[in-house]
Amino acid sequence: MADNGKLHLKKITEHHLFLPLVCLAVVLLANVIKTPNFFQVSINNGILYGYVVDVINRSSELVILAVGMTLVTAASGGQDISVGSVMAVAGAVCCQVLSGGQVSVNSFQNPFPLAVLAALAAAALCGAFNGLLVSKINIPPMVATLILYTAGRGIAQLVTNGQITYVRVEAYKLAGGYLPGCPVPTPVFFAVGIVVLVSIIMKTTTLRLYIESVGINGSASRLVGLNSTRIKFISYVICGLLAGVAGIVASSRIYSADANNIGIYLEMDAILAVALGGNLLGGGKFSLAGSVIGAFTIQALTTTLYAMNVAADQLPVYKAIVVIIIVTLQSSVFRRFITSKLPAGRKPLTPVEQEVEVQS
Amino acid sequence: MKSLNDKKHMSGTTFLLIITIGLFVIMYAAGMIAFAEGGFAKPQMFLNLFISNAGLIVIACGLTLVMITGGIDISVGSVTALVCMAVAYQMEVKHMSAYGAIFIALGIGLLFGIVQGFLVAYLDIQPFIVTLAGLFLGRGLTSLISTEMISIKNEVFLSWAKYKIFLPFGSVNKKGIFQPAYIYPTVIIALLVVVMMVIILRYTKFGRRVYAVGGNQQSAMMMGLNVRRTKMQAYVLNGFLVGLGGFLFGLNSCAGFVEQAKWLEMDAISSAVIGGTLLTGGVGNPIGTLFGVLIKGTISSLITTQGTLSSWWVRIALSALLCFFIVLQSIIVSRNRKTR
């Protein structure tokens, strides 16, 4: 009987979403203690108000980015650090098309769908560039994406001629604000839509299987007939495209294209969301649900820190400490040290090293 | 067999080094022709490349070492900002002596080097993730010290910063008066670091271990090299150099502020890459890195002298150049592999 209970507990604690949920619960618990009315939700003027709503609303872009980052991490064992800059590019293209080149407009100069398409195309192009460098030319992902990480904001500045382009049109504010008569903020719909869409694609097609097998062992996947180059490439294009969606939402939130500030530091949060979600940063199997939970955890943490009067500049300190703790807990060496407490002998290879070994 | 492989390897690296130096010469010559009025022809303009980039040269040399082991450090920019801010704060608010500030700078660099090195070498965490956390930690700590700009007014420090070393050559100005060219002590320190790194990497056991670990970690381990310790040492030495480079950076700017050295990690990485350091590890040369820094400096002076181009063109041009060199390296590496 006792054994049975133990077995159940083990089943629960070994579930891949157990740790991410515990992290989220810890952050939420800290919030409830700090602010007892944390879970209170009210409707003012037909719009939902409350801390929780705020967390869910603000985390929308992060959720969208985290989905793309998860795919890239799983397929290539590396992260795309250019997503924040790609967001800035997408926002800049979208606003620039809408304003027709003027600094501030009160009506659309070009049709809205055209602007969205142009922004998404630009973002997908950025993703394709990253994907090309990573999959075809075999450059370590984070170094390859470093090029766009720096160039991206410059390109966004170039698109907007170095100014902040304002689009003061009600229809444009809808994407980052509220639909008429709907109490739930619109970005939430974008986030839910993206998560559902990608989940359906992953469930109904073989893409998930391919991505995971390429991430676990690219060379072996190639030998069994998978085009691992193309799968890595596709994952980067999807990541770029999703960064574009996030960029449009972010620029709609402030109804302007601010090349310097849209999506700043968000790449870090997205990587952190993937790590918090229990996904291995070295590639392989992945869990979208985990990443989404991770994104909520980070946003809850950010909101909490703001509520504790921590200045925006100092947030990185706390986040960096959390990252270090998480990656240390995830590291195989540390885990082995804890479980065995024996002096480490010849270490088993991490997935990345295995891949490197096979390739060389 | 060994010498044969060595030769193949060297040919690729020498080729890259020649391209780098050639590119620098062409760019500078183009600048001299196009902007002779802008002062490009004067020897001082050339020395200014060293003066304004002394800190970057030191930091990029440290980064070259880490990149040869197959790692990377993207925290250098924010650690530099932290060093400058801490130095400025200690001297201006806590009235520490300028000599004590040196220890503060080197201490911060070493501390980051030790912690990041430990996480990378002994806990097998990806260097990029570790140093990404370091990047945010450094920047956050900088703003924790002060969000305002602190300018340094310490007399000893300023006397170091303003001490000119005149050289026996120079140029004649419009009035026909001879003006000797000058450098600051920071330039000498930076060049000393480059020489030291060349000696370390070429003539010491540690240097060979670094190349071996970067070349093939698995074989290095099987040969009995202590891979973890070598990596750790590389990160600690890099941390020390970041501390030193940050101090030189402070001497150059005489201030500490949150946005300082914002794209420095990118500049340092691209300098190393343009100088022929392979991102996959095992290949690299501090001389190449020095020329990488000089190329970066030439791009920014060309764009500033040109006048009509905006400052973000420097970033775009540098990224494009970086992209070009990465692709070039990848081609050379794959060709080397095929011929082997």
XYZ file of C-alpha atoms in Angstrom:
700
model
C 0.000 0.000 0.000
C 2.767 2.355 0.973
C 4.677 1.275 -2.088
C 1.693 2.131 -4.233
C 1.523 5.639 -2.786
C 5.221 6.087 -3.366
C 4.793 5.000 -6.956
C 2.050 7.563 -7.504
C 4.164 10.314 -5.983
C 7.096 9.311 -8.131
C 4.885 9.395 -11.200
C 3.820 12.915 -10.365
C 7.264 14.236 -9.484
C 8.777 12.716 -12.607
C 6.213 14.269 -14.920
C 7.965 16.764 -17.188
C 5.653 19.607 -16.137
C 6.121 19.029 -12.401
C 9.109 21.333 -11.827
C 7.811 24.155 -14.066
C 4.478 24.113 -12.219
C 6.255 24.125 -8.859
C 8.278 27.179 -9.955
C 5.096 28.966 -11.038
C 3.368 28.003 -7.793
C 6.263 29.330 -5.710
C 6.174 32.682 -7.499
C 2.382 32.902 -7.230
C 2.500 31.953 -3.551
C 5.019 34.704 -2.890
C 2.615 37.059 -4.614
C -0.388 35.969 -2.576
C 1.551 36.511 0.654
C 2.786 39.891 -0.510
C -0.503 41.101 -2.002
C -3.564 39.246 -0.656
C -5.768 40.594 -3.458
C -3.514 39.045 -6.110
C -6.175 36.735 -7.502
C -8.918 39.342 -7.319
C -10.354 40.084 -10.742
C -12.848 42.853 -11.330
C -14.569 44.354 -14.352
C -14.334 48.103 -14.781
C -15.878 49.726 -17.850
C -16.282 46.302 -19.443
C -12.588 45.497 -19.098
C -11.025 42.905 -16.807
C -8.743 44.279 -14.112
C -6.414 42.583 -11.681
C -2.852 41.385 -11.157
C -3.498 38.014 -12.788
C -5.024 39.620 -15.866
C -2.045 41.928 -16.048
C 0.406 39.018 -15.868
C -1.454 37.082 -18.573
C -1.770 40.167 -20.764
C 1.859 41.262 -20.430
C 3.211 37.776 -21.008
C 1.528 37.431 -24.422
C 4.562 38.437 -26.489
C 6.786 36.304 -24.316
C 4.540 33.266 -24.790
C 4.640 33.743 -28.570
C 8.438 34.094 -28.538
C 8.872 31.151 -26.183
C 6.987 28.869 -28.594
C 9.397 29.749 -31.413
C 12.403 29.553 -29.123
C 11.347 26.083 -27.981
C 11.316 24.782 -31.546
C 14.704 26.322 -32.339
C 16.214 25.001 -29.118
C 14.843 21.537 -29.723
C 15.981 21.322 -33.348
C 19.414 22.914 -33.187
C 20.443 22.678 -29.549
C 21.040 26.413 -29.516
C 19.036 29.544 -28.950
C 18.041 32.374 -31.239
C 19.120 35.572 -29.486
C 17.984 37.813 -32.324
C 14.248 37.521 -31.588
C 14.092 40.856 -29.764
C 15.747 42.627 -32.693
C 13.502 40.806 -35.180
C 10.521 42.091 -33.181
C 11.880 45.608 -33.616
C 12.304 45.047 -37.366
C 8.752 43.689 -37.742
C 7.307 46.560 -35.712
C 9.282 49.078 -37.767
C 8.193 47.588 -41.116
C 4.550 47.373 -40.016
C 4.391 50.974 -38.774
C 6.384 52.322 -41.693
C 4.061 50.731 -44.265
C 1.002 51.951 -42.351
C 2.328 55.498 -42.085
C 3.601 55.581 -45.656
C 6.920 57.010 -44.508
C 5.599 59.827 -42.323
C 6.613 60.242 -38.702
C 3.096 60.422 -37.304
C -0.231 59.653 -38.975
C -3.860 59.640 -37.912
C -5.110 57.395 -40.718
C -3.691 54.373 -42.535
C -1.714 55.302 -45.654
C -1.643 51.684 -46.819
C -4.047 48.809 -46.139
C -3.571 47.100 -42.763
C -3.259 43.516 -44.126
C -0.483 44.661 -46.458
C 1.495 46.064 -43.532
C 1.042 42.883 -41.500
C 2.125 40.747 -44.443
C 5.177 42.929 -45.060
C 6.161 42.766 -41.388
C 5.732 38.993 -41.249
C 7.695 38.597 -44.489
C 10.535 40.700 -43.079
C 10.547 38.650 -39.877
C 10.471 35.360 -41.770
C 13.358 36.617 -43.890
C 15.337 37.319 -40.713
C 14.535 33.811 -39.497
C 15.579 32.371 -42.857
C 18.894 34.229 -42.638
C 19.559 32.754 -39.198
C 18.431 29.346 -40.372
C 20.716 29.483 -43.385
C 23.761 30.281 -41.249
C 22.944 27.598 -38.690
C 21.756 24.739 -40.878
C 23.743 25.191 -44.100
C 26.947 26.795 -42.892
C 27.006 25.034 -39.498
C 27.689 28.079 -37.368
C 26.908 27.744 -33.660
C 23.311 29.082 -33.369
C 23.932 31.759 -30.799
C 26.874 33.217 -32.676
C 24.990 33.106 -35.964
C 22.033 34.928 -34.443
C 24.397 37.412 -32.799
C 24.759 39.025 -36.240
C 21.076 39.941 -36.395
C 21.001 40.669 -32.677
C 23.219 43.685 -33.324
C 22.349 44.474 -36.926
C 18.581 44.090 -36.337
C 18.095 47.263 -34.336
C 20.245 49.132 -36.850
C 18.065 47.810 -39.676
C 14.933 48.811 -37.760
C 16.393 52.310 -37.332
C 17.115 52.359 -41.037
C 13.522 51.389 -41.885
C 12.100 54.143 -39.699
C 14.806 56.659 -40.694
C 15.991 56.791 -37.116
C 12.717 58.163 -35.814
C 9.887 56.738 -33.777
C 7.007 56.241 -36.185
C 3.598 56.823 -34.602
C 0.407 55.255 -35.987
C -2.390 56.918 -34.050
C -5.244 54.939 -35.587
C -7.856 53.240 -33.401
C -7.915 50.137 -35.609
C -4.185 49.637 -35.086
C -4.427 49.974 -31.311
C -6.908 47.074 -31.204
C -4.203 44.399 -31.592
C -2.407 45.546 -28.462
C -5.458 46.784 -26.577
C -9.083 45.672 -26.321
C -11.627 44.663 -28.916
C -14.872 46.618 -28.508
C -17.196 44.817 -26.111
C -14.605 42.237 -25.152
C -13.265 42.324 -21.577
C -10.163 40.254 -22.380
C -7.133 42.085 -23.798
C -6.464 41.225 -27.459
C -2.788 40.118 -27.064
C -4.055 37.172 -25.027
C -5.992 35.965 -28.083
C -2.837 36.202 -30.183
C -0.898 34.161 -27.637
C -3.624 31.533 -27.292
C -4.046 31.407 -31.069
C -0.333 30.859 -31.684
C -0.040 28.199 -28.994
C -3.105 26.337 -30.270
C -1.998 26.623 -33.900
C 1.526 25.357 -33.270
C 0.223 22.590 -30.979
C -2.164 21.417 -33.698
C 0.657 21.438 -36.258
C 2.824 19.460 -33.871
C 0.020 16.973 -33.116
C -1.188 16.410 -36.654
C 2.066 16.420 -38.599
C 5.350 14.602 -38.177
C 7.221 17.875 -37.624
C 7.486 17.333 -33.879
C 9.045 13.912 -34.334
C 11.471 15.235 -36.927
C 12.511 18.225 -34.814
C 13.120 16.063 -31.774
C 15.109 13.460 -33.664
C 17.253 16.117 -35.362
C 17.838 17.763 -31.993
C 18.830 14.518 -30.326
C 21.192 13.435 -33.077
C 21.392 15.341 -36.345
C 23.790 12.968 -38.060
C 21.792 9.863 -37.167
C 18.612 11.552 -38.397
C 20.320 12.313 -41.673
C 21.397 8.697 -41.989
C 17.833 7.430 -41.560
C 16.722 9.767 -44.316
C 15.608 12.972 -42.617
C 16.720 16.226 -44.168
C 18.087 17.643 -40.924
C 19.315 20.812 -42.656
C 15.818 21.636 -43.848
C 14.223 20.872 -40.483
C 16.626 23.182 -38.655
C 16.003 25.822 -41.308
C 12.208 25.505 -40.941
C 12.433 25.843 -37.162
C 14.356 29.107 -37.530
C 11.882 30.461 -40.071
C 8.985 29.644 -37.721
C 10.860 31.309 -34.850
C 11.421 34.435 -36.957
C 7.789 34.477 -38.059
C 6.554 34.220 -34.464
C 8.964 36.973 -33.428
C 7.309 39.033 -36.167
C 3.850 38.394 -34.683
C 5.175 39.379 -31.256
C 6.716 42.501 -32.777
C 3.405 43.584 -34.324
C 1.593 43.047 -31.007
C 4.311 44.944 -29.122
C 4.273 47.883 -31.530
C 0.470 47.943 -31.479
C 0.584 48.130 -27.680
C 2.462 51.428 -27.908
C 1.022 52.273 -31.384
C 4.495 53.161 -32.586
C 7.724 51.654 -33.867
C 10.403 52.296 -31.279
C 13.426 50.536 -32.781
C 15.506 50.908 -29.645
C 13.046 49.582 -27.109
C 10.639 47.073 -28.687
C 11.478 43.612 -27.401
C 14.575 44.724 -25.543
C 15.934 41.998 -23.228
C 13.038 39.771 -24.332
C 15.409 37.213 -25.909
C 16.760 36.531 -22.438
C 13.266 36.048 -21.052
C 12.335 33.742 -23.914
C 15.395 31.537 -23.355
C 14.652 31.561 -19.652
C 11.046 30.521 -20.353
C 12.270 27.547 -22.361
C 14.687 26.561 -19.598
C 12.089 27.049 -16.859
C 9.684 24.878 -18.831
C 11.956 21.928 -18.231
C 13.279 21.819 -21.795
C 16.895 20.822 -22.280
C 18.850 23.727 -23.731
C 21.002 21.198 -25.562
C 18.189 20.169 -27.896
C 15.995 17.113 -28.249
C 12.598 16.481 -26.713
C 10.541 19.528 -25.949
C 7.323 20.593 -24.270
C 5.406 23.605 -25.519
C 3.192 23.597 -22.428
C 6.305 23.771 -20.268
C 7.597 26.815 -22.143
C 4.231 28.563 -21.823
C 4.218 27.905 -18.078
C 7.804 29.176 -17.973
C 6.772 32.382 -19.734
C 3.965 32.956 -17.195
C 6.403 32.309 -14.345
C 8.824 34.925 -15.658
C 6.101 37.495 -16.189
C 4.731 36.803 -12.702
C 8.264 37.235 -11.349
C 8.679 40.506 -13.250
C 5.317 41.828 -12.060
C 6.184 40.799 -8.499
C 9.536 42.554 -8.622
C 7.865 45.680 -9.971
C 5.298 45.449 -7.186
C 8.197 45.245 -4.715
C 9.456 48.573 -6.129
C 12.466 47.079 -7.876
C 13.583 49.446 -10.618
C 13.423 48.225 -14.204
C 17.199 48.578 -14.531
C 17.794 46.200 -11.656
C 15.476 43.413 -12.826
C 18.288 41.741 -14.802
C 20.189 41.060 -11.568
C 17.411 38.906 -10.126
C 16.656 37.223 -13.426
C 20.332 36.400 -13.962
C 20.489 34.784 -10.526
C 17.372 32.729 -11.310
C 18.907 31.627 -14.641
C 22.124 30.537 -12.949
C 20.210 28.544 -10.334
C 18.033 26.846 -12.967
C 20.844 25.901 -15.324
C 22.905 24.663 -12.401
C 20.031 22.450 -11.251
C 19.625 21.202 -14.830
C 23.313 20.435 -15.314
C 23.999 16.713 -15.376
C 27.224 17.077 -13.398
C 25.465 18.836 -10.546
C 22.639 16.299 -10.500
C 25.064 13.414 -10.437
C 26.964 15.113 -7.630
C 23.770 15.413 -5.617
C 22.495 11.903 -6.317
C 25.741 10.010 -5.893
C 28.045 12.339 -3.967
C 30.823 10.288 -5.400
C 33.866 11.876 -7.061
C 33.040 12.259 -10.752
C 34.763 9.743 -12.971
C 34.724 9.962 -16.729
C 31.731 12.145 -17.421
C 29.003 11.063 -19.817
C 28.637 13.341 -22.795
C 25.917 15.953 -22.956
C 23.729 15.856 -26.087
C 25.659 18.803 -27.553
C 28.996 17.112 -27.095
C 27.655 13.907 -28.570
C 26.593 15.793 -31.639
C 29.929 17.574 -31.871
C 31.697 14.277 -31.514
C 29.652 12.661 -34.238
C 30.127 15.551 -36.610
C 33.866 15.849 -36.191
C 51.510 13.020 -40.277
C 51.310 15.604 -37.576
C 53.412 18.145 -39.443
C 51.323 17.602 -42.563
C 48.115 18.389 -40.733
C 49.738 21.329 -39.029
C 50.736 22.744 -42.373
C 47.207 22.409 -43.759
C 45.805 24.035 -40.670
C 48.327 26.837 -40.744
C 47.673 27.600 -44.383
C 44.008 28.271 -43.653
C 44.756 30.479 -40.662
C 47.583 32.336 -42.362
C 45.273 32.919 -45.297
C 42.650 34.433 -42.987
C 45.281 36.581 -41.256
C 46.540 37.874 -44.610
C 42.977 38.733 -45.656
C 42.442 40.597 -42.378
C 45.641 42.620 -42.609
C 45.046 43.261 -46.305
C 41.516 44.447 -45.612
C 42.783 46.830 -42.964
C 45.460 48.259 -45.271
C 42.962 48.690 -48.131
C 40.373 50.343 -45.883
C 42.883 52.672 -44.328
C 44.399 53.546 -47.702
C 40.919 54.233 -49.060
C 40.327 56.497 -46.076
C 43.597 58.315 -46.734
C 42.642 58.922 -50.348
C 39.009 59.845 -49.729
C 39.440 61.870 -46.547
C 42.946 63.331 -46.772
C 41.358 66.587 -45.540
C 39.767 64.779 -42.609
C 43.193 64.007 -41.207
C 43.428 60.385 -42.279
C 46.895 61.014 -43.710
C 48.293 62.238 -40.386
C 50.133 59.720 -38.201
C 48.066 60.882 -35.223
C 44.888 59.568 -36.865
C 46.465 56.132 -37.020
C 47.578 56.320 -33.385
C 44.078 57.434 -32.394
C 42.855 54.006 -33.516
C 44.984 52.541 -30.719
C 44.141 55.265 -28.207
C 40.382 54.942 -28.524
C 40.454 51.141 -28.691
C 43.078 50.267 -26.050
C 40.505 48.709 -23.704
C 38.864 46.814 -26.545
C 42.226 45.376 -27.655
C 42.849 43.949 -24.175
C 39.319 42.548 -23.844
C 39.315 41.091 -27.354
C 42.626 39.330 -26.612
C 41.091 37.681 -23.557
C 38.047 36.718 -25.571
C 40.291 35.229 -28.267
C 41.752 32.928 -25.631
C 38.294 31.807 -24.504
C 37.119 31.349 -28.083
C 40.149 29.189 -28.903
C 39.047 26.808 -26.134
C 35.724 26.583 -27.950
C 33.853 28.814 -25.510
C 32.531 32.327 -25.687
C 32.049 35.227 -23.286
C 29.339 37.745 -24.081
C 29.411 39.339 -20.628
C 32.510 41.446 -21.367
C 30.601 44.621 -22.240
C 28.514 44.745 -19.105
C 31.426 43.688 -16.891
C 33.365 46.602 -18.394
C 30.503 48.926 -17.524
C 30.440 47.468 -14.006
C 34.209 47.932 -13.634
C 34.041 51.560 -14.795
C 31.080 52.289 -12.551
C 32.637 50.587 -9.518
C 35.940 52.383 -10.060
C 34.192 55.740 -10.453
C 31.951 55.107 -7.426
C 34.806 53.975 -5.173
C 36.940 56.969 -6.058
C 34.287 59.680 -6.160
C 31.864 58.584 -3.431
C 34.042 56.426 -1.157
C 37.219 58.465 -1.825
C 39.349 55.451 -2.504
C 42.803 56.075 -3.966
C 43.360 55.487 -7.666
C 45.751 52.658 -6.814
C 43.028 50.904 -4.855
C 40.704 51.328 -7.829
C 43.016 49.154 -9.915
C 42.469 46.309 -7.460
C 38.717 46.869 -7.549
C 38.750 46.637 -11.346
C 40.904 43.533 -11.523
C 38.967 41.957 -8.647
C 35.610 42.359 -10.354
C 37.005 40.934 -13.585
C 38.610 37.997 -11.813
C 35.441 37.271 -9.822
C 33.347 37.103 -12.981
C 36.042 34.977 -14.614
C 36.185 32.528 -11.727
C 32.416 32.102 -11.345
C 31.716 31.862 -15.077
C 34.714 29.590 -15.567
C 33.535 27.287 -12.799
C 30.021 27.054 -14.238
C 31.323 26.376 -17.745
C 34.252 24.100 -16.952
C 33.098 22.123 -13.954
C 29.312 22.114 -14.324
C 29.275 21.702 -18.125
C 26.777 24.514 -18.679
C 26.787 26.082 -22.126
C 29.168 29.081 -22.090
C 26.660 31.212 -23.920
C 23.947 30.754 -21.285
C 26.370 31.335 -18.421
C 27.789 34.509 -19.910
C 24.355 35.693 -21.025
C 23.398 35.583 -17.361
C 26.700 37.358 -16.641
C 25.778 40.016 -19.181
C 22.512 40.798 -17.430
C 24.024 40.487 -13.973
C 26.805 42.943 -14.832
C 24.444 45.481 -16.361
C 21.989 45.128 -13.480
C 24.698 45.516 -10.839
C 25.960 48.610 -12.651
C 22.589 50.286 -12.324
C 22.375 49.019 -8.739
C 25.506 51.069 -7.897
C 24.163 54.176 -9.555
C 21.759 55.044 -12.349
C 23.374 58.460 -12.697
C 26.588 59.066 -14.568
C 29.590 59.425 -12.262
C 32.467 61.355 -13.795
C 35.882 60.732 -12.307
C 37.685 63.749 -10.854
C 40.377 61.954 -8.880
C 43.614 63.823 -9.603
C 45.935 60.813 -9.656
C 43.559 58.975 -11.981
C 43.234 61.966 -14.291
C 46.999 62.427 -14.367
C 47.274 58.830 -15.595
C 44.526 59.383 -18.129
C 45.999 62.608 -19.500
C 49.684 61.622 -19.483
C 50.862 61.988 -23.084
C 53.854 60.113 -24.393
C 55.263 62.072 -27.332
C 56.766 60.209 -30.229
C 59.737 61.368 -32.343
C 57.559 61.843 -35.442
C 54.479 63.894 -36.158
C 52.885 66.223 -38.634
C 53.047 69.879 -39.537
C 49.857 71.851 -38.967
C 48.432 74.640 -41.125
C 50.593 77.307 -39.511
C 53.701 75.306 -40.284
C 54.381 74.333 -36.668
C 55.601 70.771 -36.059
C 53.263 68.786 -33.806
C 54.689 65.576 -32.421
C 52.385 62.552 -32.430
C 51.485 61.175 -29.008
C 49.976 58.135 -27.348
C 48.624 57.443 -23.866
C 50.060 54.828 -21.476
C 46.944 52.732 -22.112
C 48.198 51.999 -25.633
C 51.464 50.607 -24.283
C 49.595 48.384 -21.827
C 47.301 47.140 -24.593
C 50.217 46.322 -26.904
C 52.036 44.597 -24.028
C 48.964 42.430 -23.489
C 48.939 41.462 -27.173
C 52.641 40.511 -27.022
C 52.077 38.578 -23.806
C 49.154 36.690 -25.305
C 51.213 35.766 -28.362
C 53.961 34.449 -26.088
C 51.513 32.572 -23.856
C 49.650 30.963 -26.720
C 52.704 30.086 -28.772
C 55.430 29.203 -26.295
C 53.847 27.912 -23.106
C 52.355 24.554 -22.147
C 49.166 26.325 -21.180
C 48.917 27.807 -24.678
C 49.247 24.404 -26.305
C 46.671 22.934 -23.960
C 44.281 25.731 -24.949
C 44.646 24.914 -28.653
C 44.340 21.188 -27.941
C 41.148 21.591 -25.921
C 39.587 23.802 -28.574
C 40.718 21.623 -31.446
C 39.128 18.458 -30.152
C 38.018 18.226 -26.576
C 37.583 14.471 -26.736
C 41.104 13.766 -27.985
C 42.554 16.269 -25.551
C 40.851 14.427 -22.707
C 42.028 11.064 -23.978
C 45.559 12.381 -24.267
C 45.372 13.019 -20.550
C 45.005 16.771 -20.577
C 42.977 18.266 -17.800
C 40.319 19.821 -20.003
C 38.321 21.302 -17.155
C 41.295 23.004 -15.566
C 42.445 24.422 -18.899
C 39.012 25.864 -19.577
C 38.834 27.269 -16.069
C 42.251 28.904 -16.455
C 41.241 30.409 -19.790
C 38.102 31.962 -18.289
C 39.976 33.274 -15.251
C 42.692 34.852 -17.407
C 39.960 36.283 -19.619
C 38.235 37.696 -16.527
C 41.495 39.314 -15.434
C 41.921 40.881 -18.866
C 38.316 42.124 -18.857
C 39.037 43.790 -15.516
C 42.213 45.353 -16.928
C 40.483 46.329 -20.173
C 37.611 47.818 -18.211
C 40.084 49.924 -16.245
C 41.692 51.146 -19.486
C 38.190 51.877 -20.754
C 37.613 53.948 -17.615
C 40.882 55.819 -18.198
C 39.653 56.619 -21.686
C 36.166 57.799 -20.728
C 36.892 59.072 -17.168
C 33.307 58.222 -16.203
C 30.980 55.411 -15.235
C 27.416 55.118 -16.526
C 24.859 52.381 -17.098
C 24.860 52.481 -20.898
C 28.660 52.336 -21.085
C 30.340 49.826 -23.409
C 26.923 48.775 -24.653
C 27.947 46.816 -27.751
C 31.416 45.941 -26.551
C 30.832 42.167 -26.514
C 29.777 42.341 -30.131
C 32.802 44.447 -31.044
C 35.162 42.096 -29.226
C 33.664 38.941 -30.753
C 33.604 40.391 -34.256
C 37.196 41.626 -33.871
C 38.336 38.150 -32.899
C 36.351 36.529 -35.711
C 37.528 39.023 -38.313
C 41.055 38.377 -37.031
C 40.718 34.705 -37.880
C 39.610 33.095 -34.620
C 37.368 30.135 -35.377
C 34.028 30.103 -33.583
C 34.282 26.350 -33.233
C 37.560 26.686 -31.347
C 41.101 25.473 -31.852
C 42.277 28.251 -34.148
C 43.099 31.858 -33.364
C 45.806 34.455 -33.126
C 46.000 37.598 -30.968
C 47.744 39.482 -33.806
C 44.699 38.865 -35.999
C 42.458 40.058 -33.184
C 44.500 43.272 -32.934
C 43.910 43.902 -36.637
C 40.235 43.021 -36.186
C 39.976 45.808 -33.610
C 41.823 48.206 -35.919
C 39.388 47.377 -38.754
C 36.457 48.092 -36.469
C 38.089 51.382 -35.469
C 38.689 52.302 -39.101
C 35.043 51.603 -40.003
C 33.807 53.897 -37.270
C 36.269 56.681 -38.126
C 35.412 56.377 -41.812
C 31.703 56.683 -41.047
C 32.229 59.550 -38.586
C 34.491 61.421 -40.984
C 32.053 60.882 -43.827
C 29.573 62.847 -41.754
C 26.220 62.178 -43.413
C 25.833 58.519 -42.391
C 24.125 57.733 -39.101
C 25.899 55.963 -36.296
C 23.932 52.740 -36.651
C 25.655 52.224 -39.992
C 28.746 51.263 -37.982
C 26.779 48.403 -36.434
C 25.328 47.282 -39.749
C 28.691 47.480 -41.546
C 30.390 45.573 -38.758
C 27.675 42.903 -38.727
C 27.945 42.515 -42.490
C 31.719 42.175 -42.247
C 31.324 39.671 -39.421
C 28.876 37.672 -41.504
C 31.309 37.701 -44.436
C 34.178 36.429 -42.312
C 32.093 33.739 -40.617
C 31.035 32.384 -43.987
C 34.614 32.618 -45.299
C 35.928 30.718 -42.282
C 33.305 28.069 -42.680
C 34.310 27.574 -46.321
C 38.003 27.349 -45.418
C 37.343 24.937 -42.578
C 35.212 22.614 -44.696
C 37.841 22.724 -47.471
C 40.548 21.849 -44.937
C 38.470 18.955 -43.732
C 37.989 17.592 -47.220
C 41.677 17.773 -48.116
C 42.645 15.987 -44.940
